Short mmCIF file of C-alpha atoms in Angstrom, two decimals:
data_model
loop_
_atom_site.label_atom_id
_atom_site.label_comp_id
_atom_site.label_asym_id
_atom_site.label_seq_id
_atom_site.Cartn_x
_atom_site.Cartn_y
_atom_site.Cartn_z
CA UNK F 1 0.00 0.00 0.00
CA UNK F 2 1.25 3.49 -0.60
CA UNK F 3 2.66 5.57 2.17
CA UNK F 4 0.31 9.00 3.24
CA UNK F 5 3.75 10.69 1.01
CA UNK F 6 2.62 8.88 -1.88
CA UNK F 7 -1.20 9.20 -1.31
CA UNK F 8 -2.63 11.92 -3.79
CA UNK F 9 -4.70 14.85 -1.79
CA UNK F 10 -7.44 14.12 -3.44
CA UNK F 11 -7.18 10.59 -2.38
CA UNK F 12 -6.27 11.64 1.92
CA UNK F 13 -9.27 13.97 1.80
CA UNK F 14 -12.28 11.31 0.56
CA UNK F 15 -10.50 8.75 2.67
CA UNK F 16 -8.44 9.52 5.04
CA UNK F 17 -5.57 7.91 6.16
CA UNK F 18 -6.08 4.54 4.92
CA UNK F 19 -3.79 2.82 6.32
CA UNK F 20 -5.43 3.32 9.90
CA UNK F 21 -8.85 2.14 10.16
CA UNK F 22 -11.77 4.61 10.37
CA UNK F 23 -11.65 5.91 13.75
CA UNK F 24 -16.11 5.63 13.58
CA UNK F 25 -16.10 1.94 12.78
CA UNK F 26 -18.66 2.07 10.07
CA UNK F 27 -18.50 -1.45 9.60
CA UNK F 28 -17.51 -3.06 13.68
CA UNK F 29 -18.15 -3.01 16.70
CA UNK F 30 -16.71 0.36 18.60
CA UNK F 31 -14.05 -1.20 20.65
CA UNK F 32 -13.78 -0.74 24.37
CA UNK F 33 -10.94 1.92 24.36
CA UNK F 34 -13.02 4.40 22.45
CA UNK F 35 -15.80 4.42 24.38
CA UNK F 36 -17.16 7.83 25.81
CA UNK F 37 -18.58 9.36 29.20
CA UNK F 38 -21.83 10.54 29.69
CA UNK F 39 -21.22 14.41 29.22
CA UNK F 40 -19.61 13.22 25.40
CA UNK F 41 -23.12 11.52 24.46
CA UNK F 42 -25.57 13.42 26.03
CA UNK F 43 -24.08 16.56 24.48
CA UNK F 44 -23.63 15.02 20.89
CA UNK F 45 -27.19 13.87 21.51
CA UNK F 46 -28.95 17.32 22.64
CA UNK F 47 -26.86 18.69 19.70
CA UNK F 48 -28.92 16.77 17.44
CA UNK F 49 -32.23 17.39 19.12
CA UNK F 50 -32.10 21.24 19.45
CA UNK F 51 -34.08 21.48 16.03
CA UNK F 52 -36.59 23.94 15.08
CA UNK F 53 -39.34 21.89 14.11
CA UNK F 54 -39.75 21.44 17.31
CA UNK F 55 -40.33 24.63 18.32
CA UNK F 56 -42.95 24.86 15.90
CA UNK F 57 -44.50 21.77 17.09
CA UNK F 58 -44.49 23.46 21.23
CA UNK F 59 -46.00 27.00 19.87
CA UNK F 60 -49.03 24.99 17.95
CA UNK F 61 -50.18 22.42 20.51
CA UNK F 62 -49.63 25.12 22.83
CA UNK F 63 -52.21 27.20 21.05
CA UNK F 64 -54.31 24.67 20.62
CA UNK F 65 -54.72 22.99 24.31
CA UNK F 66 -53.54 25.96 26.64
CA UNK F 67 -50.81 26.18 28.23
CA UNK F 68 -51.47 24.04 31.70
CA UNK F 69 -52.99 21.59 29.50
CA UNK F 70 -49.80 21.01 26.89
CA UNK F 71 -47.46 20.55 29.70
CA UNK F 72 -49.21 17.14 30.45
CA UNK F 73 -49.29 16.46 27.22
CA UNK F 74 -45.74 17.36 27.15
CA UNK F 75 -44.79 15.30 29.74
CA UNK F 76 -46.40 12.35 28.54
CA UNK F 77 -45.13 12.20 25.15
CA UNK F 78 -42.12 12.85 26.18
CA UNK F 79 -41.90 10.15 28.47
CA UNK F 80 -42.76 7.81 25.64
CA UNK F 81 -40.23 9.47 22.92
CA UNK F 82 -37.53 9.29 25.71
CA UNK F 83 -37.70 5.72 27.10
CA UNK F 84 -37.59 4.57 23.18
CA UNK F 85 -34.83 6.12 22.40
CA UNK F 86 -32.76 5.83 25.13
CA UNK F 87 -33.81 1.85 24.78
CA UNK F 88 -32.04 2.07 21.42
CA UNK F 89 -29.47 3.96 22.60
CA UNK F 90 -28.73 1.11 25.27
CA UNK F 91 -29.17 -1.86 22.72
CA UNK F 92 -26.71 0.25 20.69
CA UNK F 93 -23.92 1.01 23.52
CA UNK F 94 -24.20 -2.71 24.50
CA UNK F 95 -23.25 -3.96 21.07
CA UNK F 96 -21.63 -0.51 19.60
CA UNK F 97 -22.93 -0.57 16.75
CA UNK F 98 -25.11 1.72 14.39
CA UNK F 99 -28.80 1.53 13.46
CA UNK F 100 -27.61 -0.29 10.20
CA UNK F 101 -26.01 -2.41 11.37
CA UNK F 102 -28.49 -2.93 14.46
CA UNK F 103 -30.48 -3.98 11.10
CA UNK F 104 -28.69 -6.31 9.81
CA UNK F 105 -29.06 -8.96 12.70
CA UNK F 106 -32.54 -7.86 12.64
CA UNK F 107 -33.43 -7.65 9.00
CA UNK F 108 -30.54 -9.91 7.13
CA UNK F 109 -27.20 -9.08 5.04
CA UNK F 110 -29.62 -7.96 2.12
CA UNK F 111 -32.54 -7.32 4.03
CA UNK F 112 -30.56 -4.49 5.79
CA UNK F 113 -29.47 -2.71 2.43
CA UNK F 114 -33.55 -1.72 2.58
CA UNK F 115 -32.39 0.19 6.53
CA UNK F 116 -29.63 1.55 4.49
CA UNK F 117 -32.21 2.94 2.04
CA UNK F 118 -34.62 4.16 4.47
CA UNK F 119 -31.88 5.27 7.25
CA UNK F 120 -29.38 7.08 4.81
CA UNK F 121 -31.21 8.14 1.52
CA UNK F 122 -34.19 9.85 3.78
CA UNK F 123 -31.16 11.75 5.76
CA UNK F 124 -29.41 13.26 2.46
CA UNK F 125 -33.05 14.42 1.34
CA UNK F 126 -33.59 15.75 5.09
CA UNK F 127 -29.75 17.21 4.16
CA UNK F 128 -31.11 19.09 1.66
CA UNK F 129 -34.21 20.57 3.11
CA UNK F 130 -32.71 22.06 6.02
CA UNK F 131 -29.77 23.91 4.68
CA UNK F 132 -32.27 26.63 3.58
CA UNK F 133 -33.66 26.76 7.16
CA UNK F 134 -30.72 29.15 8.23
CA UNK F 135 -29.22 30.22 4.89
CA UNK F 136 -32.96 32.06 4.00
CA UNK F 137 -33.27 33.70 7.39
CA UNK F 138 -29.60 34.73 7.66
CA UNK F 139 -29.67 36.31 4.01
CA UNK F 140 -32.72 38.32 5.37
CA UNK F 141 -30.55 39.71 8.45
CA UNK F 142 -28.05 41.05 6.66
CA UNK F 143 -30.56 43.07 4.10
CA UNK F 144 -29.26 40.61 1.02
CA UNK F 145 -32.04 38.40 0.17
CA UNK F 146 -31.39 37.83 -3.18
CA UNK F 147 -31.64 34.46 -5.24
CA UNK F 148 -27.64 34.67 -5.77
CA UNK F 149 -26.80 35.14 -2.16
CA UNK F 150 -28.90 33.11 -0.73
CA UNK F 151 -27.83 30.10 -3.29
CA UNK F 152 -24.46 31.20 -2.05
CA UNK F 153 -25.02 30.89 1.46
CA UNK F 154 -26.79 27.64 0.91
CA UNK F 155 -23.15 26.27 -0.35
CA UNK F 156 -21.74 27.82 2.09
CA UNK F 157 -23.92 26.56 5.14
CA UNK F 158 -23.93 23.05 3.37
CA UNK F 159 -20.12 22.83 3.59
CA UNK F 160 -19.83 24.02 7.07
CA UNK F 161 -22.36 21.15 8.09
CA UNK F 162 -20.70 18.82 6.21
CA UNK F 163 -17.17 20.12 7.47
CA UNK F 164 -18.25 18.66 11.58
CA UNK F 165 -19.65 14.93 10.16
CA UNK F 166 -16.48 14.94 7.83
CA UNK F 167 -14.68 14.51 11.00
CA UNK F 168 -16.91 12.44 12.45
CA UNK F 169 -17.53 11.75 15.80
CA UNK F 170 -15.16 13.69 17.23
CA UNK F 171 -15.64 16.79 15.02
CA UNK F 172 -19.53 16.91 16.38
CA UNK F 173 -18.62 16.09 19.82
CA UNK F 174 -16.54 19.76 19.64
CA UNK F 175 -19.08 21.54 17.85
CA UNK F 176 -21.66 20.17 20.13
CA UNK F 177 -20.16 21.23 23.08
CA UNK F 178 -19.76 24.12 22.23
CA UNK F 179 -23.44 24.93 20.88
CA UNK F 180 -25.92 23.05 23.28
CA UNK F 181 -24.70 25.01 26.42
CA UNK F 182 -25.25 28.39 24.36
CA UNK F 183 -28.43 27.30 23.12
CA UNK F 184 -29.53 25.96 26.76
CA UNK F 185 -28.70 29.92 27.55
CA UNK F 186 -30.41 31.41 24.96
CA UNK F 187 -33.57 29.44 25.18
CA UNK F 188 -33.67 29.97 29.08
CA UNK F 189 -33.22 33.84 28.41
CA UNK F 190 -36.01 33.60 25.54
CA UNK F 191 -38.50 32.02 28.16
CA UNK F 192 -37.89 34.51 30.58
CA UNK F 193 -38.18 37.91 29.11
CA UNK F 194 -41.42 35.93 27.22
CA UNK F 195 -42.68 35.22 31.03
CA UNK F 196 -42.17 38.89 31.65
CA UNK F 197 -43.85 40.45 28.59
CA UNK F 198 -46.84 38.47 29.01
CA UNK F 199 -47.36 39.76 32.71
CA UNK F 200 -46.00 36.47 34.18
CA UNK F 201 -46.59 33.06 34.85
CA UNK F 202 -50.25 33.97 35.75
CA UNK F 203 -50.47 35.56 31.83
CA UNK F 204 -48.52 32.32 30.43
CA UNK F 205 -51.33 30.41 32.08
CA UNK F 206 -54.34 32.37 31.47
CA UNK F 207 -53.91 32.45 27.59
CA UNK F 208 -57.02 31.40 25.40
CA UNK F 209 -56.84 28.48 23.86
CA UNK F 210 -57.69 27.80 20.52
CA UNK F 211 -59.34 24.46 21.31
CA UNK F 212 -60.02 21.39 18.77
CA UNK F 213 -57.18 19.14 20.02
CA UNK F 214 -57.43 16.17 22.97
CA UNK F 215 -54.75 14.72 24.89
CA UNK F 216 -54.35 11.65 22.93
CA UNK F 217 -53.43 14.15 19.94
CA UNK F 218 -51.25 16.55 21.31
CA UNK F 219 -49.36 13.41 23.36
CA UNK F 220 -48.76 11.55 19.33
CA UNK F 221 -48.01 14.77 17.83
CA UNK F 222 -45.14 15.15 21.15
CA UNK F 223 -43.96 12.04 20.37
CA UNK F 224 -43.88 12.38 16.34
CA UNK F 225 -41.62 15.19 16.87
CA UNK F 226 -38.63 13.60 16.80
CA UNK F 227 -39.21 9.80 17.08
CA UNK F 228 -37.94 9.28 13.44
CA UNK F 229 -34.70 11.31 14.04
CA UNK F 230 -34.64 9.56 17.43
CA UNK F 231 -34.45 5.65 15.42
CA UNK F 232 -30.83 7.26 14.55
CA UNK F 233 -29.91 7.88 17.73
CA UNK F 234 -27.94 4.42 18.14
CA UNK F 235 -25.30 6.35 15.54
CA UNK F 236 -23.57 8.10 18.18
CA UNK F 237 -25.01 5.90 21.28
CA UNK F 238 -22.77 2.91 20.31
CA UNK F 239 -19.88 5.16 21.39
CA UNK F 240 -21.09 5.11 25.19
CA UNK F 241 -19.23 3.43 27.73
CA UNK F 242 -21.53 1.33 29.02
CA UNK F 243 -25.26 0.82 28.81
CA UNK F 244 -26.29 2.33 31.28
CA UNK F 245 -24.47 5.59 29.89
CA UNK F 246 -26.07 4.89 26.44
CA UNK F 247 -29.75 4.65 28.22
CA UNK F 248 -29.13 7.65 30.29
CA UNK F 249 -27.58 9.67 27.72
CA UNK F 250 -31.01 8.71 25.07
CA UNK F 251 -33.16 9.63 27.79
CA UNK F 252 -31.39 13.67 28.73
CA UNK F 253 -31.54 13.89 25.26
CA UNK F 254 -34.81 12.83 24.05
CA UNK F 255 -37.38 13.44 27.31
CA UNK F 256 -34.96 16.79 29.18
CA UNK F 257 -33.41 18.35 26.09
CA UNK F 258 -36.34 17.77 23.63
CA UNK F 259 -39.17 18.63 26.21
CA UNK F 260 -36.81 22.07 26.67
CA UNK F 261 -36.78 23.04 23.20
CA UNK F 262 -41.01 22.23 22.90
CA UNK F 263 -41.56 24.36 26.45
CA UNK F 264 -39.41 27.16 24.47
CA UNK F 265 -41.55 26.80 21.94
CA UNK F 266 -44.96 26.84 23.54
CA UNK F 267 -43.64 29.94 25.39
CA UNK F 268 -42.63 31.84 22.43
CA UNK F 269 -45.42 31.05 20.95
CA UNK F 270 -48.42 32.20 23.65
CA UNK F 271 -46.49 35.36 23.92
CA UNK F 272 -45.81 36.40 20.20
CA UNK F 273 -46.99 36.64 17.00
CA UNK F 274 -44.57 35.27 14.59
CA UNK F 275 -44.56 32.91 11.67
CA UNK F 276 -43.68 30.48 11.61
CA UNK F 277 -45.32 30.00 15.64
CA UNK F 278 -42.66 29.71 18.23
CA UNK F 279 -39.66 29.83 15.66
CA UNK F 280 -36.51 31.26 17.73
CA UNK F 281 -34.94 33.20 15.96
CA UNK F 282 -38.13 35.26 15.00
CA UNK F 283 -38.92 35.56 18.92
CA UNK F 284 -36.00 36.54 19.66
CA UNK F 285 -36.19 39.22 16.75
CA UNK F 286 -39.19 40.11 18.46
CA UNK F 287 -37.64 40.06 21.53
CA UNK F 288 -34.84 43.14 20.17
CA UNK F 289 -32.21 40.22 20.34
CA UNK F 290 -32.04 39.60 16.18
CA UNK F 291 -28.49 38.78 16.17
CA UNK F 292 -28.87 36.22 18.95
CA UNK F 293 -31.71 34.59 17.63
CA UNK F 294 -29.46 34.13 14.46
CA UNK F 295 -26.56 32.67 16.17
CA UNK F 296 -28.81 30.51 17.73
CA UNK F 297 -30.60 29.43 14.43
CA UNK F 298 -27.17 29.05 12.68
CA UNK F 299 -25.97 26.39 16.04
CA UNK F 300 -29.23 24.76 15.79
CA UNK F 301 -29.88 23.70 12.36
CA UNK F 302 -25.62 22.84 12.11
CA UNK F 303 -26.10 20.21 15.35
CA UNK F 304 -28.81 18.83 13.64
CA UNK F 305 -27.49 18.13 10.10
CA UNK F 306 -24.20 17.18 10.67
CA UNK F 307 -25.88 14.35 12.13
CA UNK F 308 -27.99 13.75 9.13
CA UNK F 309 -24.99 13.98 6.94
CA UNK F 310 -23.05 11.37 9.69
CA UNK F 311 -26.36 9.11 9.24
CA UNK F 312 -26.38 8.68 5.18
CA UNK F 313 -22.40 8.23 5.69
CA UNK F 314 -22.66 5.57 8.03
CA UNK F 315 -25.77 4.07 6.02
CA UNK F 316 -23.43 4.08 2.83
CA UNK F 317 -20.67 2.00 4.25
CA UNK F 318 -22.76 -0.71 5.25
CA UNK F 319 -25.15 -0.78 2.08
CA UNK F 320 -21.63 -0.87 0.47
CA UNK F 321 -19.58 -2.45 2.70
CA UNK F 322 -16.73 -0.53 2.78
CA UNK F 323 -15.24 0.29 5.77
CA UNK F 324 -14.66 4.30 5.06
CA UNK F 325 -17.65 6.74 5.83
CA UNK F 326 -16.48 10.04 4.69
CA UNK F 327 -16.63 9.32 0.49
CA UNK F 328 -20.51 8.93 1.45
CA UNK F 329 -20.72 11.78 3.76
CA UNK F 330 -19.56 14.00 0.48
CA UNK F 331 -21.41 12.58 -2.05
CA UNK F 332 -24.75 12.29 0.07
CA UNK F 333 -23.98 15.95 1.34
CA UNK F 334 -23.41 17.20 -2.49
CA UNK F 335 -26.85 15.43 -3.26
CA UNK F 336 -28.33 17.54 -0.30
CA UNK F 337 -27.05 20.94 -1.52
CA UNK F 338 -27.91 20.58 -4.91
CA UNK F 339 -31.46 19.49 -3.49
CA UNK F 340 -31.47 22.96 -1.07
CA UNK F 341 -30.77 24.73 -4.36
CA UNK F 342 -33.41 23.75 -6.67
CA UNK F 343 -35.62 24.36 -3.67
CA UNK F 344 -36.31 21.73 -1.85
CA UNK F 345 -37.39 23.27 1.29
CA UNK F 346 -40.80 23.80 0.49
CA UNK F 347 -41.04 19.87 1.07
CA UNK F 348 -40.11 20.05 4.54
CA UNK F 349 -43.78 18.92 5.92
CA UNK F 350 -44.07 16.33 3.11
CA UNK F 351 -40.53 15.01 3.98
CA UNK F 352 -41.52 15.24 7.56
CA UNK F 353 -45.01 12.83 7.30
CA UNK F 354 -42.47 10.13 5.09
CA UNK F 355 -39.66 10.22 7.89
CA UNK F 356 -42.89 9.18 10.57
CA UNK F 357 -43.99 6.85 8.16
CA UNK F 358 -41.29 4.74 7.27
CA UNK F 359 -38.64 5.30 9.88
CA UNK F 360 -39.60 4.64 13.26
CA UNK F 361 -40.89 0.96 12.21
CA UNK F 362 -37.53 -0.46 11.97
CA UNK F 363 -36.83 1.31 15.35
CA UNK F 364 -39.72 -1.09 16.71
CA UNK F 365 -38.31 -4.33 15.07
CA UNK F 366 -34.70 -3.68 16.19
CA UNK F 367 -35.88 -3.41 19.57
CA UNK F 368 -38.69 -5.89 19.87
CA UNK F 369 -35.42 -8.21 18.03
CA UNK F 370 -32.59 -7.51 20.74
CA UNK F 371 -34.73 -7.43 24.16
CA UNK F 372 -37.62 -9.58 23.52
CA UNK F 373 -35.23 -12.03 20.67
CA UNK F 374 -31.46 -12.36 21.42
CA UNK F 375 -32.60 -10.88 24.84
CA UNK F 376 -29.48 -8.80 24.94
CA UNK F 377 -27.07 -11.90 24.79
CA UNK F 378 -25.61 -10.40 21.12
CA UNK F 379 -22.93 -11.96 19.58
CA UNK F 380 -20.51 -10.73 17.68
CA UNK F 381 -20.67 -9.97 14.18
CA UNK F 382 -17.88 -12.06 13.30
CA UNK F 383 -19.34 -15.18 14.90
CA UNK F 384 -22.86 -14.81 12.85
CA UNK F 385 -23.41 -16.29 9.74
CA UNK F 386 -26.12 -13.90 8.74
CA UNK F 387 -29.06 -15.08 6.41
CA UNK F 388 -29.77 -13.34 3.11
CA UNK F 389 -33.01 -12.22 4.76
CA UNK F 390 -34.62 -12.33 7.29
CA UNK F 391 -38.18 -12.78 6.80
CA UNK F 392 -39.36 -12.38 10.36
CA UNK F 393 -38.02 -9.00 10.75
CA UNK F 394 -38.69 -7.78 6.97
CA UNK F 395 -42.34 -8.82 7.56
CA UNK F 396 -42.89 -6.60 10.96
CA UNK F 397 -41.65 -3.75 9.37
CA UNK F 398 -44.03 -3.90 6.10
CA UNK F 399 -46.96 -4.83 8.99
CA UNK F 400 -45.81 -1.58 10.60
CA UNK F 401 -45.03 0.52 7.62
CA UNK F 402 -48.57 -0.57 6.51
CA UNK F 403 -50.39 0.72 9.77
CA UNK F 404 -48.64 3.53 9.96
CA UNK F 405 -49.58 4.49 6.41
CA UNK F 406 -52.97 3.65 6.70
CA UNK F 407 -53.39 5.46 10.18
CA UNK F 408 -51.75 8.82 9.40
CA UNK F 409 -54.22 11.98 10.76
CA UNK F 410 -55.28 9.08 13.68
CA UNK F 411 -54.18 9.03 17.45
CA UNK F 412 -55.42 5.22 17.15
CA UNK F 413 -56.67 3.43 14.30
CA UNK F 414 -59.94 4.78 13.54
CA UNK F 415 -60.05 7.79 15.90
CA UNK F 416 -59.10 10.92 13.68
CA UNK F 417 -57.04 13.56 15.28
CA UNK F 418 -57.19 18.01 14.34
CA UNK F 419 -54.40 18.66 11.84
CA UNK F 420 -53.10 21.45 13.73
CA UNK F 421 -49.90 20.48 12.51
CA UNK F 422 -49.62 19.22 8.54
CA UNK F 423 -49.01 15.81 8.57
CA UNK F 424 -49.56 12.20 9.76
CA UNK F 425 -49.84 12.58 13.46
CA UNK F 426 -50.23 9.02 14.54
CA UNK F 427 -48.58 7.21 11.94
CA UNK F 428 -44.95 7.19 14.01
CA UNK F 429 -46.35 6.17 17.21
CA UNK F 430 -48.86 3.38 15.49
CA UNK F 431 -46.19 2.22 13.05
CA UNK F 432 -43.86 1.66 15.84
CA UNK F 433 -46.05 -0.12 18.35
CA UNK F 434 -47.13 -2.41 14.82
CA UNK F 435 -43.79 -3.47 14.27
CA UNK F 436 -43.15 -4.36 17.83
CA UNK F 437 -45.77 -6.63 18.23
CA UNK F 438 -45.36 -8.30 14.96
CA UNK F 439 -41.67 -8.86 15.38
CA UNK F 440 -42.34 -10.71 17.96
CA UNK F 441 -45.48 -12.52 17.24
CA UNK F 442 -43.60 -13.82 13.87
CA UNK F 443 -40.58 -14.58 15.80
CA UNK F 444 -41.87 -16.84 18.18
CA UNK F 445 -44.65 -17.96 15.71
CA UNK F 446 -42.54 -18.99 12.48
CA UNK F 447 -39.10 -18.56 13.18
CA UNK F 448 -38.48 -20.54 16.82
CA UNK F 449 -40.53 -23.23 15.68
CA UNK F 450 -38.28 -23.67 12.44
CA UNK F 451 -41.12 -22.68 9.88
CA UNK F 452 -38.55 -20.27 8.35
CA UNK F 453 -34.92 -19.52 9.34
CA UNK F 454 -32.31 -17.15 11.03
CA UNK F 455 -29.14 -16.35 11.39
CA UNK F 456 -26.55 -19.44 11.97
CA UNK F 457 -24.23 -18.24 15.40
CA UNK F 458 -21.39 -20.16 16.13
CA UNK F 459 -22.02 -22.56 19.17
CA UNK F 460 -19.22 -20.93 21.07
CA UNK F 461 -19.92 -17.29 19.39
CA UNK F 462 -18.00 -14.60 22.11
CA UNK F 463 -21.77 -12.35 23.37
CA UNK F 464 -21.35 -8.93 23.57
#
């Protein structure tokens, strides 16, 4: 092999130093000596939560149920959102390994190249619709909202978010330490001069409602949030130390940093009339604090899609198995740019409703698979001869793909919930809880009684 000397640029930049293996492990197990603490996962984590959507989500329920009201709902769905992800987040510090690969003891060697699909190509299209989400409003704050600008800040945002997941773990581990305690700050100084303007909590409390939406609705919509985002989550998680650190670290993130961001929200949004509702940086424009609310719009939409640009990376090395993640980091991220600049931001609601539909489904079979299945004993990749497919989990996932299809608008199937917000609101939660039971009711069904096969594991396979 040629020395790094020898190496063309061209050739160090896609790849890196190749003759040291990629310090993410695309394609292993994370080995024990690069584990990470608590603080290093929860804050990559909350990095990737602090999203604006959101935001939106807190200043429309809020409207809709009042404020008392929504923090119930709040802490409900939260509750749910959190102990699910920070169950994948423990399956994946257990075995440290990504969702896709999570997939492939769950779904097959081919079977998995679907997760790939799902997991990576809906990431590089989520890429893509975000990028305008902060080049748009920071074109606007500097007076220069022009179609050449802003398609030259849209390069120029696209390559910074790129820049953090071309480094990978380590590069959004800095940035995210960085951002999440100022955005902690600036949300906390939002709420309060909001709590003042309105005349105090009393104010915050005694809003009108707008009415039309129950608690079963507002708790799905809470949950819908971020539940397809939160199926990624096992990305990062696999780095955690132990399980317990993986759990606790899903759970700050998803229930305490997620239910912060939706209380910011809901504030915002009782106390000010901006579109879209609740959407920081135009409260804090409000607020005479413009340039802050930019800053903070610039850290939150970068935490968020340097994940998304980590996700499609990781996604590609396993759908090609090749053990190097940053050539599909910069191709998927190239896709996503072009895609912000032909405009693909006004699909952000349509892109949302297919990212409940079709992602949080294979969440439900990889856990129903590891705790209710291999009950946590996992072996080793190395020591698995994994089927082609495997039918048992491909079938739970179409089972909850279908539901969730069919049930999008519905708390439950059959019971129709207010479209406050555009877009499937049960269709996560119902295509989740689907796939669960399925997994399991096929596993036990068809594959423990031999009607249709597994994965062969050595008899003296080393368990995780």
């Amino acid at each position: 092999m040629a020395t790094e000397d020898d190496t063309p640029a061209w050739r160090r930049f896609v790849f890196g130093d190749e003759d040291l293996p990629d310090p993410d492990y695309p394609l292993d197990h994370v080995p024990g000596g690069e584990r990470k603490g608590l603080v290093s996962i929860s804050a990559v984590l909350l990095g990737f939560v602090f999203f604006a959507g959101t935001l939106w989500a807190g200043a429309e329920v809020g409207a809709a149920m009042g404020f008392g009201p929504m923090l119930t709902a709040m802490a409900a769905g939260y509750a749910i959102l959190g102990i699910y992800v920070a169950t994948l987040c423990g399956i994946a510090a257990k075995a440290g390994l990504t969702t896709v690969l999570l997939a492939r003891y769950s779904f097959g060697s081919w079977g998995a190249k679907f997760a790939d699909l799902i997991l990576g190509g809906t990431q590089v299209g989520w890429f893509g619709v975000t990028i305008p989400m902060v080049a748009i409003p920071t074109a606007t704050f500097f007076g220069l909202d022009t179609p050449t600008f802003t398609a030259a800040l849209i390069l120029l945002w696209g390559v910074l978010h790129l820049a953090t997941a071309y480094f990978g773990y380590e590069g959004m581990e800095t940035l995210s330490l960085v951002a999440v305690p100022i955005l902690v700050v600036v949300g906390l100084l939002s709420i309060y001069i909001a709590v003042q303007d309105v005349g105090g909590l009393s104010g915050l409390f005694g809003a009108s409602s707008a009415g039309g939406m129950g608690f079963a609705a507002a708790v799905t919509i809470v949950v819908g949030t971020f539940i397809s985002g939160g199926t990624q989550a096992p990305n990062w998680a696999r780095f955690a130390s132990s399980t317990r650190v993986g759990f606790w670290a899903g759970l700050i993130a998803f229930l305490v940093g997620n239910g912060f961001l939706f209380l910011s929200g809901a504030v915002g949004g009782s106390v000010y009339d901006v579109t879209p509702a609740g959407d920081l940086y135009e409260v804090l424009a409000a607020q005479g604090l413009a340039a802050v609310g930019l800053l903070a719009l610039i850290l939150n939409i970068w935490t968020t899609n340097d994940n998304a640009a980590y996700a499609f990376g990781v996604a590609g090395s396993e759908a090609f198995e090749f053990d190097r993640k940053r050539p599909f980091i910069l191709t998927g991220g190239a896709i996503g740019i072009v895609l912000a600049l032909v405009g693909a931001d006004s699909l952000l609601i349509p892109w949302l409703s297919t990212l409940g539909q079709y992602v949080p489904p294979l969440g439900g079979v990889v856990i129903a698979d590891f705790l209710l299945c291999w009950r946590m004993r996992v072996p080793k990749m190395a020591d698995v001869r994994f089927a082609s497919v495997r039918w048992t989990g491909v079938l739970a996932y179409v089972v909850g793909a279908a539901v969730a299809v069919l049930t999008a608008g519905q708390v439950v199937p059959g019971l129709a919930a207010p479209q406050v917000i555009p877009g499937p609101v049960g269709a996560a939660l119902n295509g989740l809880v689907a796939a669960f039971i399925a997994h399991v009711a096929f596993y036990y069904l068809l594959e423990a009684n031999g009607i249709v096969g597994g994965h062969d594991v050595a008899s003296d396979a080393e368990r995780l």
